[in-house]
Coordinates of C-alpha atoms and ligand atoms in Angstrom, one line a residue:
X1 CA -14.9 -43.3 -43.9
X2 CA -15.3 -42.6 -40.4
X3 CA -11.9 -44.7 -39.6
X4 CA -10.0 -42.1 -41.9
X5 CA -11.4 -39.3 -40.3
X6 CA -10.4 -40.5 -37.0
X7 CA -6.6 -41.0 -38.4
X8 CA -6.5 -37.4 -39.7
X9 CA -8.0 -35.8 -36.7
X10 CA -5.4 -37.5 -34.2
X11 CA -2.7 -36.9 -37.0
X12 CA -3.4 -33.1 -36.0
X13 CA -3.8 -33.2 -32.5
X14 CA -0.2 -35.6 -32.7
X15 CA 1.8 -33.1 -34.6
X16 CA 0.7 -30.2 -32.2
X17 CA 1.2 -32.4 -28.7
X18 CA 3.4 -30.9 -26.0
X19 CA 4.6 -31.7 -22.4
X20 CA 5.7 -29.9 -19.6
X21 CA 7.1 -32.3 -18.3
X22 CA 8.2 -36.5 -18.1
X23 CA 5.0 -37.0 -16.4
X24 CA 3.1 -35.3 -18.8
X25 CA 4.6 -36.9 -21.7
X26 CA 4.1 -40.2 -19.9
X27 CA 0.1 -39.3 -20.0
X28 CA 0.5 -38.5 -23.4
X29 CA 2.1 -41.9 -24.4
X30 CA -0.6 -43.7 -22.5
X31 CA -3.4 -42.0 -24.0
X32 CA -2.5 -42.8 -27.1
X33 CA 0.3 -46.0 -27.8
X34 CA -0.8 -48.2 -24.2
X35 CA -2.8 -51.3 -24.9
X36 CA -5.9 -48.9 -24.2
X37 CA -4.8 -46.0 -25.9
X38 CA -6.3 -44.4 -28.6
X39 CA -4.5 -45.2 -31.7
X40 CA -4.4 -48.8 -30.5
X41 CA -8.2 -48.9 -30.5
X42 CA -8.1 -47.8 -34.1
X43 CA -5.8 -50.7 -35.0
X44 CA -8.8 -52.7 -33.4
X45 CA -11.1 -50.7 -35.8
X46 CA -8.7 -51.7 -38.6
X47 CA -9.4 -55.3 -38.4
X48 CA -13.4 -54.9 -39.6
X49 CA -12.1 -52.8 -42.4
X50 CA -13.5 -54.2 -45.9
X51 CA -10.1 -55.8 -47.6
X52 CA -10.3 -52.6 -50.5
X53 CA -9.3 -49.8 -47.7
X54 CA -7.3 -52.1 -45.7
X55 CA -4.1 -50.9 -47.9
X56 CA -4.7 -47.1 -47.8
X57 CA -6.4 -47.2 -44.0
X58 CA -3.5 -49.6 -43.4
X59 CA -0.6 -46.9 -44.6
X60 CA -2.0 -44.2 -42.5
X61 CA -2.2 -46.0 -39.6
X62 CA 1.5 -46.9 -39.5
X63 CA 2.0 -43.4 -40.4
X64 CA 0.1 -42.3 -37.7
X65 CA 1.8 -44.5 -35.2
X66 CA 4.9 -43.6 -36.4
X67 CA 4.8 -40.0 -35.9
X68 CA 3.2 -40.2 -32.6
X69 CA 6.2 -42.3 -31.6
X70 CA 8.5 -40.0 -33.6
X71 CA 7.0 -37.2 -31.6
X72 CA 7.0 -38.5 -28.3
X73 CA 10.9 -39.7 -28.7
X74 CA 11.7 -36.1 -29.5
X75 CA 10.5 -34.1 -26.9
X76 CA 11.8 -37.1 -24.1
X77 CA 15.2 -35.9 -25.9
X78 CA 14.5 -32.3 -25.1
X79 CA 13.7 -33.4 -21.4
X80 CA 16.8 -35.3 -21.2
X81 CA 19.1 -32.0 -22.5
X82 CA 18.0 -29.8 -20.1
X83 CA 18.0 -32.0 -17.4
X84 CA 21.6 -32.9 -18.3
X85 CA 22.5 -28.9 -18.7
X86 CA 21.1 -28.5 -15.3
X87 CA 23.4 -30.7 -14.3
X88 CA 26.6 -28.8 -15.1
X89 CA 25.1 -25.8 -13.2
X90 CA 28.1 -24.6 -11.2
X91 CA 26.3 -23.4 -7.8
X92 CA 29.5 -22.9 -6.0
X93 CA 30.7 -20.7 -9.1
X94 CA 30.5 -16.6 -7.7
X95 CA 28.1 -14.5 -9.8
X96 CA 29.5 -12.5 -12.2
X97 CA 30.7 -9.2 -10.8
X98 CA 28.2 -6.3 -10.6
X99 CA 29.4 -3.4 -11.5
X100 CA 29.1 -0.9 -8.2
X101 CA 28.1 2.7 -8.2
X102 CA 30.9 5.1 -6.8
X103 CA 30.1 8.1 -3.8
X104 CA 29.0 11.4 -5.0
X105 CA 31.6 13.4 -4.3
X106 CA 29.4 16.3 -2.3
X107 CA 28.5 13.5 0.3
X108 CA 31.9 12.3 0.6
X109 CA 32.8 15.7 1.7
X110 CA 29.8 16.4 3.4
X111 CA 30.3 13.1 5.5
X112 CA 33.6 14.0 6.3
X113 CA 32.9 17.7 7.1
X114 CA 30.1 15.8 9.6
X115 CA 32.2 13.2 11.1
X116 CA 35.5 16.4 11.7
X117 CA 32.7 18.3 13.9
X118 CA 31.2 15.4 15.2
X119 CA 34.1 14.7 17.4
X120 CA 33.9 18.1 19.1
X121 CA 30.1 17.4 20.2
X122 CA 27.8 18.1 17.5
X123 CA 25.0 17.0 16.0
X124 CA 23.7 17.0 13.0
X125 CA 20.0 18.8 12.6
X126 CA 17.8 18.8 9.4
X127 CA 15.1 21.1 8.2
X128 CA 12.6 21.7 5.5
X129 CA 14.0 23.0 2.4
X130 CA 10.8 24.7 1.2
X131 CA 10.7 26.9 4.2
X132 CA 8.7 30.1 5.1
X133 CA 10.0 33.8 5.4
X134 CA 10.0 33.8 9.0
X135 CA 12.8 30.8 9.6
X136 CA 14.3 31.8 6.6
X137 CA 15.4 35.7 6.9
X138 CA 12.9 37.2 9.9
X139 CA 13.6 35.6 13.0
X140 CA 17.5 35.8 11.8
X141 CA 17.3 39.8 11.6
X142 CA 16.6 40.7 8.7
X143 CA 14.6 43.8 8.3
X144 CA 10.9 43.7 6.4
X145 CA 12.5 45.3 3.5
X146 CA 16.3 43.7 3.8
X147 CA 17.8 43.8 0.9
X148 CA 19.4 40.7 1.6
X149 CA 16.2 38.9 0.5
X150 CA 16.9 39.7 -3.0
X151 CA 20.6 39.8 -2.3
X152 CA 20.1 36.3 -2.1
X153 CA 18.1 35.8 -5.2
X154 CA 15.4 33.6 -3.5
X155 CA 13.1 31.5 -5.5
X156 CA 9.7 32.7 -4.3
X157 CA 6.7 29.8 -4.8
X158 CA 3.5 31.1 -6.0
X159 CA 0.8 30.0 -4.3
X160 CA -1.6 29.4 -7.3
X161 CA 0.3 28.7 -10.7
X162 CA 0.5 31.3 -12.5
X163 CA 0.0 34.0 -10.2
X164 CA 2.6 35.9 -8.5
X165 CA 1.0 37.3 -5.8
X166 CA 4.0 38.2 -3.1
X167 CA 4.3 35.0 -1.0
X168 CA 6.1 34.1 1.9
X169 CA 6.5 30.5 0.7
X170 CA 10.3 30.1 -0.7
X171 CA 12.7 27.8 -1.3
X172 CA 15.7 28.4 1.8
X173 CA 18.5 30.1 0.2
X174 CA 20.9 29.2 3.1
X175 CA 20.6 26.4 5.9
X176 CA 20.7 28.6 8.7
X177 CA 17.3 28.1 8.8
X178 CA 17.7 25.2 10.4
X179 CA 19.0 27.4 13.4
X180 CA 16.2 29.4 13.9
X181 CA 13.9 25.9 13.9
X182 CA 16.7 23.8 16.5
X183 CA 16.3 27.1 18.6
X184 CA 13.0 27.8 18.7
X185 CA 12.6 23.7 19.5
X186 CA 15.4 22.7 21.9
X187 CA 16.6 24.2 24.8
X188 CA 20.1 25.0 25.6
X189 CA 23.0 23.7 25.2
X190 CA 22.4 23.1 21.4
X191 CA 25.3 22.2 19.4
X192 CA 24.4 21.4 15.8
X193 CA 25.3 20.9 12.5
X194 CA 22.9 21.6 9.5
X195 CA 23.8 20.5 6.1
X196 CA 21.9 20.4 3.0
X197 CA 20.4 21.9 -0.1
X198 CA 19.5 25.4 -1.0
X199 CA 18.4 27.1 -3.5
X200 CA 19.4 30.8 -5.0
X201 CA 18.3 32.3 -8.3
X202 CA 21.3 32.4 -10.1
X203 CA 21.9 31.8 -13.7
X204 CA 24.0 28.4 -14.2
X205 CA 27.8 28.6 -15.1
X206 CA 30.7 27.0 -14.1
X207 CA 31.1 29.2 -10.9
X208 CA 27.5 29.4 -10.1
X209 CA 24.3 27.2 -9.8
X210 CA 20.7 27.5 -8.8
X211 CA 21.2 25.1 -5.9
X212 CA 24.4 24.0 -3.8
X213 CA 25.0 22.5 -0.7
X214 CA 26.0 23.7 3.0
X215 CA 26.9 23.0 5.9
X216 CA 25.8 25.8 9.0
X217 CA 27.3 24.9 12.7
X218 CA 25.5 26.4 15.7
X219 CA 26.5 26.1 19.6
X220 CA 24.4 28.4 21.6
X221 CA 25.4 28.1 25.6
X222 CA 26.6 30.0 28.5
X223 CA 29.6 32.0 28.1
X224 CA 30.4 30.7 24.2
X225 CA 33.2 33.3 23.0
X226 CA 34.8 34.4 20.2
X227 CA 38.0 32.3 20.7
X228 CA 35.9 29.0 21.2
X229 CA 34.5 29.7 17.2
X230 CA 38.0 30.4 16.4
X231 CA 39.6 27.4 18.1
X232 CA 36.5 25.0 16.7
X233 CA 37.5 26.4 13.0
X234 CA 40.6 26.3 13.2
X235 CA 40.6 22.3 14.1
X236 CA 37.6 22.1 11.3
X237 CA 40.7 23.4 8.8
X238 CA 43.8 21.4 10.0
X239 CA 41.8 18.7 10.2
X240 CA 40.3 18.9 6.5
X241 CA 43.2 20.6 4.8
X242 CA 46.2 19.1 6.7
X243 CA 47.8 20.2 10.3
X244 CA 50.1 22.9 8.2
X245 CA 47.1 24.8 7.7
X246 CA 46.5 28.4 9.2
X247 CA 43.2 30.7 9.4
X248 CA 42.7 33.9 9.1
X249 CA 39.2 35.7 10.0
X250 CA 38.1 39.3 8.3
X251 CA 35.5 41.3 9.2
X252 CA 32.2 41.0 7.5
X253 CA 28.5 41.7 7.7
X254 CA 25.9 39.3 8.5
X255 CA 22.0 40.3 9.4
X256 CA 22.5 37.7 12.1
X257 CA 25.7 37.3 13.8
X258 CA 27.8 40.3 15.5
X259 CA 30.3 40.7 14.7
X260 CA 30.5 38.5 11.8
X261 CA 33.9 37.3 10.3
X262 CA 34.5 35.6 6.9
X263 CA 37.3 33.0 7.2
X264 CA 40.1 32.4 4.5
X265 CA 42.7 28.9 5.1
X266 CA 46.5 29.2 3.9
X267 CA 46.0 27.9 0.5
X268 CA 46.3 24.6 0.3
X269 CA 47.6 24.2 -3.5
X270 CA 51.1 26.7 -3.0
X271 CA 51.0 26.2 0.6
X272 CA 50.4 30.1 1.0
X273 CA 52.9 31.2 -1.6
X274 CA 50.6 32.4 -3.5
X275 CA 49.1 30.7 -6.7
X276 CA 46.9 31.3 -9.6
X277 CA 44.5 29.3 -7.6
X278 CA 44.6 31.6 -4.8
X279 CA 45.5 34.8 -6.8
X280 CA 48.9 35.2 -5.5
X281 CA 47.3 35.9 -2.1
X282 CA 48.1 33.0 -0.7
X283 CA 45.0 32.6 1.4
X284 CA 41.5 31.0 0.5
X285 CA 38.1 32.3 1.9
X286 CA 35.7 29.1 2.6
X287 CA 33.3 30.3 5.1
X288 CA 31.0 33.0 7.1
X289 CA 30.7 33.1 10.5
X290 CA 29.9 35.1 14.0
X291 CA 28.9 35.2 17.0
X292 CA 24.4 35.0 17.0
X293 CA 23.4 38.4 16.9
X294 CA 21.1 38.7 20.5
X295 CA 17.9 39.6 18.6
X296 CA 18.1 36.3 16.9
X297 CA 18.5 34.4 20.5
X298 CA 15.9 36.6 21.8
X299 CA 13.7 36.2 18.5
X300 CA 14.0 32.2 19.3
X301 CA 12.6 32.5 22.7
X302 CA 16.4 32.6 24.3
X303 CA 17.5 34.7 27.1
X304 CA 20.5 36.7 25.4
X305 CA 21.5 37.9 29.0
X306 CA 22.2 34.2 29.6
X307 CA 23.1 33.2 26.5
X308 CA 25.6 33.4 24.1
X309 CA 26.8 31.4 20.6
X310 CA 28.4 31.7 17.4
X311 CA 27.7 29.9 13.8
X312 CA 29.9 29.5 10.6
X313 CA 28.4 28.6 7.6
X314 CA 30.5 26.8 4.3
X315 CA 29.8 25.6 0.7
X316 CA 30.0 21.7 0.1
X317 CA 31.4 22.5 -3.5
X318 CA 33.8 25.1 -2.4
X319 CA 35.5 23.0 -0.1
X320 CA 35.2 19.7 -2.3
X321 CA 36.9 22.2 -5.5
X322 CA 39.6 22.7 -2.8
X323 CA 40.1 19.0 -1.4
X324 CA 39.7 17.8 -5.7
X325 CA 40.4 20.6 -7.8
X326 CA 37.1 20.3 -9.7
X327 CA 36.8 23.8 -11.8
X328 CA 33.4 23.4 -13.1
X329 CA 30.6 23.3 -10.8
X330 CA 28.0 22.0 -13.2
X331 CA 29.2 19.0 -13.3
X332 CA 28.2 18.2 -9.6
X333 CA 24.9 17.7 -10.8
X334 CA 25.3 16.5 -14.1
X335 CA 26.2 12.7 -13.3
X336 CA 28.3 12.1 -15.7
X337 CA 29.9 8.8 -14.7
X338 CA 33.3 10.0 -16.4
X339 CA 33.3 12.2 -14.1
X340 CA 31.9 10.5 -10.7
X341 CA 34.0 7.2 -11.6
X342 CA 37.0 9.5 -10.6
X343 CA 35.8 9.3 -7.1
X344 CA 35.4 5.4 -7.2
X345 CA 38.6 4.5 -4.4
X346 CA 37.7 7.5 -2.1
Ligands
LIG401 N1 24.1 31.8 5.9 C1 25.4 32.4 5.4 C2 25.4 32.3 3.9 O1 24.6 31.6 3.4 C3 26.6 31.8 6.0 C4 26.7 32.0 7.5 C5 26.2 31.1 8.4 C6 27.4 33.1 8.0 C7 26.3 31.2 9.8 C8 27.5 33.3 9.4 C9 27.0 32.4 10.2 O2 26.2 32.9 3.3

């Protein structure tokens, strides 16, 4: 019954037969239904078929041709939707809208902060936030044994894991390490602006965090004074806070300025009245500042005879709390889009 055999075996490969496409399917019909195909050369077979089969042999033939048609016919139709659906592809139509991410805002602040002092001349200046001890607290005066390193809570890095052998590998805990690099690297006049990360070992809390953001400016040139560092902060505040604000600068200590000042602004929530905010003082500290201590100038390869400067240093998130009230510090870094989304028209 090699004729039935045949039937069955192209009955398979029949009910299984795909196409990619109308070319393909065109093969397909050829190879089997065209005047040369196969199935047609078993209707040729048919013929010398003793009468006795001729009725079952004949059924499954027809059958056979049937579904091969039947088959065929279908997946033309599933050519022809497609194509039709690709029709109605609207190409002029705009995609559907993408949701956009919104500014953190720290670098909102820290790009305005940037672009306020960039108008009066400076640049900005970057440096390496896993620094050494030198750039970090020794060539900015601070004594061996300075208190200020632990003052600082500094996150030493241990140079095998595991091991803490005293190291002089750390992450910076301010940015006016970037000072000591710009001066030991460019000559002067230098007027830049350093912002970025640091790091201090601090346990997390609303009003305190492991790392934070600033921004350090330094201007180191012949006869820089006092006045000039008072005159560049106070157009820094009026032109952050609003030209109603005032300054006022108090004496402070830093290793490397002399003297060194820490500046409050009129409060910007009662207008100096005197808030909660403010603790009925009516004033606001945001930043440290100075004139550069001459071992620092001199530590940098500058000529302190020749030379003078000053530097102020601020908190991103104490002047963004100010600018948008945000009590909670943590959730700077918590990206919570709740949160951030708040920040979405800015
Ligand atoms: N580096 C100081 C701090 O981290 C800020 C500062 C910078 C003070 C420059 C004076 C001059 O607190």
């Amino acid at each position: 019954m090699a004729l039935k055999d045949s039937i069955q075996s192209l009955m398979s490969q029949v009910s299984e037969m795909q196409a990619a496409n109308a070319d393909e399917l065109e093969a397909l019909r050829i190879k089997y239904l065209s005047k040369k195909g196969e199935i047609t050369a078993l209707f040729n077979e048919f013929r010398s078929v003793p009468n006795e089969q001729k009725r079952e042999l004949g059924q499954l033939l027809n059958q056979l041709r049937q579904e091969t048609e039947g088959r065929i016919n279908e997946l033309r139709e599933q050519f022809e939707t497609k194509a039709a659906e690709a029709d109605k592809l609207d190409l002029t139509r705009t995609p559907d809208p993408i949701a956009l991410g919104t500014r953190h805002p720290l670098s909102l602040v820290r790009e305005e902060i940037e672009d306020i002092f960039s108008r009066i001349g400076f640049t900005i200046a970057q440096g390496p936030e896993v620094e050494d001890d030198k750039h970090v607290y020794g060539m900015l005066n601070f004594a061996p044994e300075h208190p200020a390193r632990d003052m600082q809570d500094t996150f030493f890095i241990e140079k095998e894991p595991g091991v803490q052998k005293p190291t002089d590998v750390l992450l910076r805990s301010h940015t006016s390490s970037v000072q000591t690099r710009v001066m030991t690297s460019q000559k002067p006049p230098i007027r830049v602006l350093c912002p970025g990360r640091v790091y201090r070992n601090e346990a997390i809390s609303a009003r305190a965090h492991c790392f934070f953001h600033q921004v350090e400016g330094l201007y180191v040139d012949k006869h820089v004074s006092y006045a000039d560092l008072r005159e560049a902060l106070l157009y820094f505040s009026k032109e952050m806070f609003g030209p109603e604000t005032k300054i006022r600068l108090r004496p402070s200590y830093f290793p490397f300025t002399e003297p060194s000042a820490e500046m409050d602004i009129s409060c910007n929530i009662c207008g100096g009245k005197g808030c909660s905010f403010c603790k009925g003082t009516g004033w606001v500290e945001i930043l440290g500042c100075g004139m550069v201590d001459p071992n620092v100038l001199e530590s940098c390869g500058i000529d302190s005879k020749v030379y003078s400067g000053y530097a102020f240093g601020m908190g991103v998130e104490r002047i963004t709390n100010l600018k948008y009230r945000v009590k909670d510090l943590r959730l700077f870094s918590e990206n919570d889009v709740r949160f951030l989304r708040q920040f979405e028209s800015c």
